[in-house]
């Protein structure tokens, strides 16, 4: 099935897993701390929204990526958790939708590029 045929929330569902495994791998390989000290707060909507704002401000997404991101951001049925705003949660859903699309289309290298931009922007959070 063509990745464009999946709903934005289905793409975000797989993209959430892709993003989370990247964060966990980064923490293990670079932070090298005891497991009880590792957190997955880098997976939260606020953190993801901060990264997406930078991508948008700097025009880092191509036209297709921007379209996929917007599909996720504007998807119906998004309910933000109490710890984030609706805007942050929508931005995070857009990021996850994009990661899901890139994953399903075999664009691991682009996922890596975008992920590294997130980490470098927020590098003070990973120590």
mmCIF file of C-alpha atoms in Angstrom:
data_model
loop_
_atom_site.group_PDB
_atom_site.id
_atom_site.type_symbol
_atom_site.label_atom_id
_atom_site.label_comp_id
_atom_site.label_asym_id
_atom_site.label_seq_id
_atom_site.Cartn_x
_atom_site.Cartn_y
_atom_site.Cartn_z
ATOM 1 C CA UNK A 1 0.000 0.000 0.000
ATOM 2 C CA UNK A 2 1.198 3.516 -0.827
ATOM 3 C CA UNK A 3 2.149 5.390 2.365
ATOM 4 C CA UNK A 4 0.014 8.364 1.256
ATOM 5 C CA UNK A 5 -3.056 6.136 1.559
ATOM 6 C CA UNK A 6 -2.705 5.750 5.329
ATOM 7 C CA UNK A 7 -4.562 8.129 7.592
ATOM 8 C CA UNK A 8 -2.452 10.800 9.288
ATOM 9 C CA UNK A 9 -3.116 9.247 12.685
ATOM 10 C CA UNK A 10 -2.011 5.818 11.420
ATOM 11 C CA UNK A 11 1.211 7.410 10.175
ATOM 12 C CA UNK A 12 1.608 9.176 13.526
ATOM 13 C CA UNK A 13 1.063 5.865 15.342
ATOM 14 C CA UNK A 14 4.038 4.243 13.617
ATOM 15 C CA UNK A 15 6.014 7.496 13.654
ATOM 16 C CA UNK A 16 5.663 7.728 17.428
ATOM 17 C CA UNK A 17 7.412 4.373 17.736
ATOM 18 C CA UNK A 18 10.125 5.357 15.257
ATOM 19 C CA UNK A 19 10.801 8.578 17.153
ATOM 20 C CA UNK A 20 10.755 6.907 20.557
ATOM 21 C CA UNK A 21 13.246 4.209 19.574
ATOM 22 C CA UNK A 22 15.593 6.909 18.234
ATOM 23 C CA UNK A 23 15.392 8.778 21.538
ATOM 24 C CA UNK A 24 15.977 5.645 23.587
ATOM 25 C CA UNK A 25 18.902 4.600 21.389
ATOM 26 C CA UNK A 26 20.457 8.067 21.709
ATOM 27 C CA UNK A 27 20.079 8.026 25.480
ATOM 28 C CA UNK A 28 21.651 4.604 25.832
ATOM 29 C CA UNK A 29 24.523 5.192 23.404
ATOM 30 C CA UNK A 30 25.459 8.717 24.433
ATOM 31 C CA UNK A 31 24.133 9.355 27.912
ATOM 32 C CA UNK A 32 25.334 6.008 29.302
ATOM 33 C CA UNK A 33 23.628 6.271 32.657
ATOM 34 C CA UNK A 34 21.841 3.763 34.862
ATOM 35 C CA UNK A 35 18.462 2.685 33.538
ATOM 36 C CA UNK A 36 16.609 4.146 36.541
ATOM 37 C CA UNK A 37 17.953 7.606 35.621
ATOM 38 C CA UNK A 38 16.874 7.435 31.978
ATOM 39 C CA UNK A 39 13.704 9.287 31.139
ATOM 40 C CA UNK A 40 11.663 9.484 28.006
ATOM 41 C CA UNK A 41 10.600 13.108 28.471
ATOM 42 C CA UNK A 42 12.195 13.781 25.080
ATOM 43 C CA UNK A 43 9.218 11.948 23.620
ATOM 44 C CA UNK A 44 6.714 14.431 25.069
ATOM 45 C CA UNK A 45 4.695 16.808 22.921
ATOM 46 C CA UNK A 46 6.354 19.940 24.291
ATOM 47 C CA UNK A 47 9.819 18.736 23.311
ATOM 48 C CA UNK A 48 8.689 17.638 19.844
ATOM 49 C CA UNK A 49 6.787 20.888 19.222
ATOM 50 C CA UNK A 50 9.897 22.916 20.037
ATOM 51 C CA UNK A 51 11.836 21.020 17.367
ATOM 52 C CA UNK A 52 9.096 21.386 14.765
ATOM 53 C CA UNK A 53 8.918 25.142 15.310
ATOM 54 C CA UNK A 54 12.631 25.355 14.481
ATOM 55 C CA UNK A 55 12.156 23.265 11.308
ATOM 56 C CA UNK A 56 9.336 25.548 10.210
ATOM 57 C CA UNK A 57 11.187 28.767 11.075
ATOM 58 C CA UNK A 58 14.221 27.628 9.095
ATOM 59 C CA UNK A 59 12.309 26.072 6.184
ATOM 60 C CA UNK A 60 13.940 22.661 6.690
ATOM 61 C CA UNK A 61 11.070 20.596 5.294
ATOM 62 C CA UNK A 62 10.577 20.111 1.577
ATOM 63 C CA UNK A 63 7.133 20.526 0.024
ATOM 64 C CA UNK A 64 6.123 16.862 0.382
ATOM 65 C CA UNK A 65 7.348 16.711 3.988
ATOM 66 C CA UNK A 66 5.447 19.895 4.812
ATOM 67 C CA UNK A 67 2.270 18.424 3.321
ATOM 68 C CA UNK A 68 2.646 15.239 5.392
ATOM 69 C CA UNK A 69 3.403 17.260 8.531
ATOM 70 C CA UNK A 70 0.288 19.394 7.972
ATOM 71 C CA UNK A 71 -1.869 16.294 7.463
ATOM 72 C CA UNK A 72 -0.787 15.081 10.897
ATOM 73 C CA UNK A 73 -1.031 18.454 12.584
ATOM 74 C CA UNK A 74 -4.541 19.039 11.251
ATOM 75 C CA UNK A 75 -5.881 15.517 11.797
ATOM 76 C CA UNK A 76 -9.280 15.171 13.420
ATOM 77 C CA UNK A 77 -9.597 13.289 16.683
ATOM 78 C CA UNK A 78 -6.541 14.682 18.438
ATOM 79 C CA UNK A 79 -7.024 15.157 22.185
ATOM 80 C CA UNK A 80 -4.125 16.749 24.017
ATOM 81 C CA UNK A 81 -3.055 15.344 27.388
ATOM 82 C CA UNK A 82 -3.211 17.649 30.406
ATOM 83 C CA UNK A 83 0.537 18.345 30.429
ATOM 84 C CA UNK A 84 0.650 19.954 26.956
ATOM 85 C CA UNK A 85 -1.330 22.468 24.981
ATOM 86 C CA UNK A 86 -3.484 21.510 22.001
ATOM 87 C CA UNK A 87 -1.052 23.396 19.749
ATOM 88 C CA UNK A 88 1.959 21.492 21.082
ATOM 89 C CA UNK A 89 0.181 18.184 20.757
ATOM 90 C CA UNK A 90 -0.859 18.933 17.174
ATOM 91 C CA UNK A 91 2.718 19.899 16.264
ATOM 92 C CA UNK A 92 3.987 16.673 17.827
ATOM 93 C CA UNK A 93 1.393 14.652 15.926
ATOM 94 C CA UNK A 94 2.583 16.300 12.716
ATOM 95 C CA UNK A 95 6.176 15.348 13.519
ATOM 96 C CA UNK A 96 5.166 11.758 14.247
ATOM 97 C CA UNK A 97 3.090 11.614 11.060
ATOM 98 C CA UNK A 98 6.118 12.746 9.064
ATOM 99 C CA UNK A 99 8.389 10.206 10.763
ATOM 100 C CA UNK A 100 5.839 7.462 10.065
ATOM 101 C CA UNK A 101 5.639 8.440 6.399
ATOM 102 C CA UNK A 102 9.421 8.572 6.044
ATOM 103 C CA UNK A 103 9.749 5.196 7.749
ATOM 104 C CA UNK A 104 7.150 3.506 5.549
ATOM 105 C CA UNK A 105 8.778 4.926 2.428
ATOM 106 C CA UNK A 106 12.232 3.700 3.462
ATOM 107 C CA UNK A 107 13.735 7.132 4.052
ATOM 108 C CA UNK A 108 15.717 6.232 7.167
ATOM 109 C CA UNK A 109 18.489 8.655 6.244
ATOM 110 C CA UNK A 110 16.063 11.594 6.277
ATOM 111 C CA UNK A 111 14.652 10.446 9.599
ATOM 112 C CA UNK A 112 18.208 10.481 10.928
ATOM 113 C CA UNK A 113 18.833 13.988 9.589
ATOM 114 C CA UNK A 114 15.671 15.390 11.126
ATOM 115 C CA UNK A 115 16.223 13.548 14.388
ATOM 116 C CA UNK A 116 19.778 14.899 14.685
ATOM 117 C CA UNK A 117 18.412 18.421 14.198
ATOM 118 C CA UNK A 118 16.022 17.808 17.089
ATOM 119 C CA UNK A 119 18.779 16.510 19.329
ATOM 120 C CA UNK A 120 21.275 19.228 18.400
ATOM 121 C CA UNK A 121 18.649 21.918 19.038
ATOM 122 C CA UNK A 122 17.856 20.421 22.427
ATOM 123 C CA UNK A 123 21.303 18.980 23.210
ATOM 124 C CA UNK A 124 21.476 20.545 26.658
ATOM 125 C CA UNK A 125 18.584 18.269 27.621
ATOM 126 C CA UNK A 126 20.656 15.111 27.019
ATOM 127 C CA UNK A 127 23.585 14.731 29.356
#
